[in-house]
Coordinates of C-alpha atoms in Angstrom, one line a residue:
M24 CA -77.9 72.5 242.0
S25 CA -81.7 73.7 244.2
R26 CA -80.5 76.9 246.3
G27 CA -83.9 76.9 248.2
E28 CA -86.1 79.5 249.5
A29 CA -85.3 82.2 251.8
L30 CA -85.2 81.6 255.4
E31 CA -87.0 84.2 257.8
L32 CA -85.3 83.8 260.7
T33 CA -86.1 84.5 264.4
V34 CA -83.2 86.2 266.4
D35 CA -83.8 88.4 270.0
G36 CA -82.2 91.5 271.1
P37 CA -81.7 94.1 273.3
E38 CA -85.1 95.6 271.7
G39 CA -87.1 92.7 271.3
P40 CA -86.8 90.3 268.9
R41 CA -85.7 90.5 264.3
A42 CA -86.9 88.9 261.7
V43 CA -83.4 88.8 259.6
R44 CA -84.4 86.3 256.0
V45 CA -81.6 84.7 255.0
S46 CA -82.1 84.1 250.8
S47 CA -80.2 81.3 248.8
P48 CA -79.6 78.7 252.1
D49 CA -78.8 76.3 250.2
K50 CA -76.3 78.3 248.7
L51 CA -72.7 76.3 248.8
Y52 CA -70.2 79.0 250.7
F53 CA -66.8 76.1 250.9
P54 CA -67.1 73.7 248.6
E55 CA -64.7 71.8 249.4
R56 CA -66.2 71.0 252.6
G57 CA -70.0 71.0 251.4
I58 CA -70.4 74.1 253.6
T59 CA -74.0 76.1 253.4
K60 CA -74.9 80.3 253.9
R61 CA -77.1 77.9 255.9
Q62 CA -74.9 76.5 257.9
V63 CA -73.0 79.7 258.6
V64 CA -75.4 81.7 259.5
E65 CA -76.2 79.1 262.2
Y66 CA -72.6 79.7 263.1
Y67 CA -72.6 83.1 264.0
L68 CA -76.5 82.1 266.0
A69 CA -74.2 79.6 267.3
V70 CA -71.5 81.7 268.7
A71 CA -73.1 84.8 269.1
E72 CA -72.6 85.7 272.4
P73 CA -68.7 85.6 272.6
L74 CA -68.5 87.3 269.4
M75 CA -71.2 89.5 270.8
R76 CA -67.8 90.0 273.2
V77 CA -65.7 91.3 271.1
L78 CA -67.2 92.6 268.1
G79 CA -70.3 94.8 270.4
E80 CA -69.8 98.9 269.4
R81 CA -66.9 98.2 267.3
P82 CA -66.2 99.6 263.7
T83 CA -66.0 97.1 262.2
T84 CA -65.7 96.3 258.4
L85 CA -67.2 93.6 256.4
K86 CA -65.2 90.5 254.3
R87 CA -68.0 90.1 252.0
F88 CA -67.4 87.0 249.9
P89 CA -70.9 87.3 248.1
D90 CA -70.1 84.1 245.7
G91 CA -68.2 81.7 248.9
V92 CA -64.9 81.2 249.2
A93 CA -64.9 80.5 244.9
G94 CA -65.5 84.0 244.5
E95 CA -64.0 87.0 244.9
P96 CA -64.2 89.2 248.5
F97 CA -64.4 92.8 249.2
Y98 CA -63.9 94.7 252.3
A99 CA -67.5 96.6 252.9
K100 CA -65.9 99.8 254.3
R101 CA -69.5 101.7 254.7
V102 CA -73.5 100.8 255.5
P103 CA -74.3 99.0 252.3
K104 CA -78.2 101.3 251.0
G105 CA -80.1 99.4 252.1
A106 CA -79.2 98.2 255.4
P107 CA -82.1 98.0 258.3
E108 CA -82.5 100.5 260.8
W109 CA -80.7 98.9 263.4
V110 CA -78.2 98.1 261.8
Q111 CA -76.7 100.9 263.2
P112 CA -73.7 103.2 262.1
V113 CA -70.3 105.2 263.8
R114 CA -68.3 107.7 262.0
I115 CA -64.9 106.6 261.7
T116 CA -62.0 108.6 259.9
F117 CA -59.3 107.3 257.4
P118 CA -55.7 107.8 257.4
S119 CA -56.3 110.2 254.1
G120 CA -58.8 112.0 256.2
R121 CA -61.9 110.7 253.7
T122 CA -64.8 110.0 256.3
A123 CA -66.9 106.6 256.9
E124 CA -69.8 105.6 258.5
Q125 CA -69.7 101.8 259.3
V126 CA -70.7 99.3 260.3
C127 CA -70.7 99.0 264.1
P128 CA -72.5 96.0 265.6
T129 CA -75.3 96.1 269.0
E130 CA -76.7 92.6 268.6
P131 CA -76.4 89.1 267.4
A132 CA -79.4 89.4 264.1
V133 CA -76.4 92.5 262.3
L134 CA -74.5 88.6 262.8
V135 CA -77.0 87.2 260.8
W136 CA -77.8 90.0 258.7
A137 CA -73.9 89.8 257.7
A138 CA -73.8 86.5 257.2
N139 CA -76.3 87.4 254.0
L140 CA -74.7 90.0 252.8
G141 CA -71.8 87.1 252.8
T142 CA -69.4 88.3 255.5
L143 CA -67.2 85.4 256.5
D144 CA -64.2 87.4 258.0
F145 CA -65.6 91.0 260.6
H146 CA -62.5 92.5 261.4
P147 CA -63.3 95.4 264.1
W148 CA -61.1 98.2 264.6
P149 CA -59.7 98.2 267.9
V150 CA -61.7 101.3 269.3
R151 CA -65.3 101.3 270.8
R152 CA -68.1 104.1 270.6
P153 CA -67.7 106.9 271.1
D154 CA -64.6 107.5 271.0
V155 CA -63.2 106.5 267.5
D156 CA -59.9 107.5 267.8
H157 CA -58.0 106.1 271.4
P158 CA -58.0 102.7 270.8
D159 CA -58.7 100.0 273.8
E160 CA -56.8 97.1 272.5
L161 CA -53.6 96.3 271.6
R162 CA -52.8 93.6 268.8
I163 CA -49.6 92.1 268.3
D164 CA -49.7 89.8 264.5
L165 CA -47.1 86.9 264.3
D166 CA -47.0 86.4 260.4
P167 CA -44.9 82.7 259.5
Q168 CA -43.0 83.9 256.9
P169 CA -42.5 81.4 253.6
G170 CA -40.7 78.4 254.8
T171 CA -42.3 78.3 258.5
D172 CA -45.6 77.6 260.0
F173 CA -47.4 78.0 262.7
Q174 CA -45.0 76.2 264.9
D175 CA -43.2 78.7 264.6
A176 CA -45.5 81.2 265.4
V177 CA -46.6 79.3 268.4
R178 CA -41.7 79.9 269.7
V179 CA -41.9 83.5 268.8
A180 CA -46.0 84.0 270.9
G181 CA -44.1 82.2 273.9
V182 CA -41.2 85.4 274.4
L183 CA -43.6 87.6 273.2
R184 CA -45.4 86.4 276.1
E185 CA -42.7 87.5 278.6
V186 CA -42.0 89.8 276.7
L187 CA -45.1 91.6 277.5
A188 CA -45.2 90.9 280.2
E189 CA -42.2 92.7 281.4
A190 CA -44.1 95.2 280.0
G191 CA -46.9 94.9 282.3
L192 CA -49.8 93.8 280.0
T193 CA -51.8 90.2 279.5
G194 CA -52.2 88.8 277.0
Y195 CA -55.0 86.3 274.7
P196 CA -53.7 84.7 272.2
K197 CA -55.4 83.0 269.3
T198 CA -55.0 81.4 266.6
S199 CA -55.8 83.8 263.1
G200 CA -57.2 80.9 260.7
G201 CA -53.9 80.9 259.1
R202 CA -50.4 79.1 259.9
G203 CA -50.1 83.1 262.6
I204 CA -51.6 83.8 265.8
H205 CA -52.7 87.7 267.7
V206 CA -52.5 88.1 270.5
L207 CA -54.6 90.7 272.1
V208 CA -53.8 93.3 275.0
R209 CA -57.0 95.6 276.6
I210 CA -55.4 98.6 277.1
R211 CA -56.8 101.5 278.7
P212 CA -58.8 104.3 275.4
E213 CA -56.0 107.1 276.6
W214 CA -53.4 106.7 273.6
D215 CA -54.2 107.5 270.0
F216 CA -53.1 104.7 267.6
I217 CA -49.5 106.5 266.8
D218 CA -49.0 105.6 269.8
V219 CA -49.9 101.7 270.4
R220 CA -48.6 101.2 267.4
H221 CA -45.4 102.3 268.7
A222 CA -45.4 100.5 272.0
V223 CA -46.6 97.4 269.1
I224 CA -43.1 98.6 268.1
A225 CA -41.4 98.3 270.3
L226 CA -42.4 94.9 271.8
G227 CA -41.6 93.6 268.4
R228 CA -37.6 94.7 268.4
E229 CA -37.8 93.1 272.0
V230 CA -39.3 89.7 270.3
E231 CA -36.4 90.6 267.6
R232 CA -33.0 91.2 270.0
R233 CA -34.5 87.5 271.4
L234 CA -34.8 85.5 268.9
P235 CA -32.8 87.3 266.0
E236 CA -33.3 84.1 263.5
Q237 CA -37.0 83.1 263.9
A238 CA -39.0 86.6 264.6
T239 CA -38.1 89.9 262.7
V240 CA -39.9 93.5 262.2
A241 CA -38.4 94.4 258.8
W242 CA -41.3 95.6 256.8
W243 CA -39.2 94.5 253.5
K244 CA -39.8 91.1 252.7
E245 CA -36.5 91.2 251.5
Q246 CA -34.9 91.4 254.8
R247 CA -37.5 88.6 256.5
G248 CA -36.0 86.2 255.5
E249 CA -37.4 82.6 257.3
R250 CA -38.7 84.4 259.9
V251 CA -42.1 85.0 261.7
F252 CA -43.2 88.4 260.9
L253 CA -44.8 90.5 263.7
D254 CA -46.7 92.8 261.7
Y255 CA -46.5 96.1 263.5
N256 CA -48.6 98.1 260.9
Q257 CA -51.6 96.0 261.6
A258 CA -51.3 98.2 264.8
A259 CA -52.1 101.8 262.2
R260 CA -54.9 103.3 261.9
D261 CA -57.9 102.0 259.4
R262 CA -55.7 98.1 259.5
T263 CA -57.6 94.8 261.3
V264 CA -57.1 91.6 261.7
A265 CA -59.9 89.0 261.4
S266 CA -62.5 88.6 265.1
T267 CA -62.3 86.5 267.0
W268 CA -64.5 83.6 267.1
S269 CA -64.4 85.1 262.3
V270 CA -64.7 82.6 259.3
R271 CA -61.9 83.0 257.4
G272 CA -62.1 82.1 254.1
T273 CA -60.5 78.9 254.0
P274 CA -61.2 75.2 251.7
R275 CA -61.3 73.7 255.6
A276 CA -63.6 77.3 256.6
T277 CA -61.6 77.3 260.0
V278 CA -62.3 80.1 262.2
S279 CA -59.8 82.2 264.0
F280 CA -60.1 80.5 267.8
P281 CA -59.4 82.4 271.1
L282 CA -56.1 79.9 273.2
D283 CA -55.5 79.4 276.4
W284 CA -51.4 79.9 276.4
A285 CA -51.4 76.2 277.8
D286 CA -53.3 74.9 274.5
L287 CA -51.2 76.6 271.9
S288 CA -48.4 74.5 271.6
T289 CA -51.3 71.7 271.6
V290 CA -53.1 72.3 268.3
D291 CA -53.0 72.5 264.8
P292 CA -55.6 75.3 263.2
D293 CA -57.2 73.7 260.8
D294 CA -58.2 72.3 264.0
F295 CA -60.7 74.9 264.3
D296 CA -63.8 75.4 261.5
V297 CA -67.4 76.4 261.2
L298 CA -68.7 72.5 262.0
T299 CA -66.4 72.2 265.0
V300 CA -66.0 75.4 267.2
P301 CA -69.8 74.8 268.5
G302 CA -69.6 72.3 270.4
L303 CA -65.6 72.8 271.3
L304 CA -67.9 77.0 272.9
A305 CA -69.5 74.1 275.0
E306 CA -67.2 72.4 276.1
R307 CA -64.5 74.8 276.8
G308 CA -66.3 77.8 277.2
D309 CA -64.5 81.5 276.3
A310 CA -60.5 81.2 276.9
H311 CA -61.5 84.9 276.2
A312 CA -64.4 85.9 279.0
S313 CA -61.6 87.8 280.8
M314 CA -59.6 89.9 278.5
D315 CA -61.8 92.9 280.0
E316 CA -61.8 92.3 283.4
R317 CA -58.2 94.5 283.5
A318 CA -56.9 98.0 281.5
F319 CA -53.5 97.6 281.2
G320 CA -51.3 100.8 280.6
I321 CA -48.4 101.2 277.0
E322 CA -46.1 103.3 279.6
T323 CA -43.3 100.1 279.4
A324 CA -42.9 100.1 276.0
L325 CA -43.5 103.2 275.6
E326 CA -40.7 104.1 277.4
W327 CA -38.2 101.2 274.8
Y328 CA -39.4 102.9 272.0
A329 CA -37.8 106.5 273.6
R330 CA -34.6 103.7 274.5
D331 CA -34.9 102.1 270.8
E332 CA -34.6 105.8 269.1
R333 CA -32.2 108.0 271.9
D334 CA -29.7 104.4 272.1
H335 CA -30.2 102.9 269.6
G336 CA -31.2 105.4 266.5
L337 CA -34.0 103.0 265.5
G338 CA -37.2 105.4 266.0
E339 CA -39.6 105.2 263.6
M340 CA -40.8 102.4 260.5
P341 CA -42.4 102.5 257.1
Y342 CA -45.8 102.2 256.8
P343 CA -47.8 100.8 254.4
P344 CA -48.2 102.2 251.0
D345 CA -51.2 104.0 250.7
Y346 CA -50.5 105.9 253.7
P347 CA -49.4 109.6 253.5
K348 CA -46.3 110.1 254.1
M349 CA -45.7 110.4 258.9
P350 CA -43.2 112.0 260.9
G351 CA -40.4 110.6 261.2
E352 CA -41.2 107.8 258.4
P353 CA -38.7 106.5 257.0
P354 CA -38.3 106.9 253.1
R355 CA -40.7 103.8 251.6
V356 CA -38.3 102.0 249.2
Q357 CA -37.2 98.7 249.2
P358 CA -33.2 98.6 251.0
S359 CA -32.3 96.6 247.1
K360 CA -33.5 99.4 245.6
A361 CA -31.9 102.2 247.3
R362 CA -28.9 100.5 247.4
K363 CA -29.2 100.1 243.9
A364 CA -29.7 104.3 242.8
E365 CA -26.7 105.5 245.7
S366 CA -24.5 103.4 243.6

């Protein structure tokens, strides 16, 4: 099957039009739906305005599928060699202490350039340059475990909304593009990654107290059961979630779509894909358009974290396995193995 001759697209930007080459535009990215690279590029041009509000000035990891969803993806955490000079870099520091120059989107042409490389998901850090060590976004990932589904995540999200309000925070929900839900909160960049992660832990614990049979912050899978996991480690340095408006590597070409709280219980995440979202954006607008109007503080959530540690003996929780050992962290041994070792 011919993949078509390369295209050269003209994309408007802050410094004038950019010429961006798109190779093999007819290459199938989603065979089940017949969706091509050209259609993914056209999708990103259609949602460029709200997506740039999400990605602008943020270090961004590119999840690339050079052979489409039938092939193996990889995460590109550095600016690729040969990138145009208008693909700007920003230096970030990994948990290991190593540094890298990561893609920092500043204009829509970057979206087209990245899509041409096989990028489906954009994974921005919760920081903006020039201050890449103090997050301005608190993210809570509601991850349904086996035996649960999107509607279970919706129920947990409703309680999370109540908890956020009691902590003086306003959250903005979106579909993950799969079975989960992400809730985003704009915060003042006054706290480091450790503080923000502790705030997420405290919020998650409060949800778990109110829904013990349906929600959990247990890191070890053997302890989660058929509950929705509030993945607090997505708030750790160098952990990211797919951005709002990102195409996901699913057979249906689903999209992580922004929602109002009132709509959350009425939708199916499969409703939002590469073919439907441009029309929905034109019809409904961006449900998260007001997110940047106010930034909140996490003082109350941090007070809850300190209370749990002081009064309930609930302190630090395990980090991901690739992290260096962190201060106050409990042993990284799953409970069943720890019991066998003790016996």
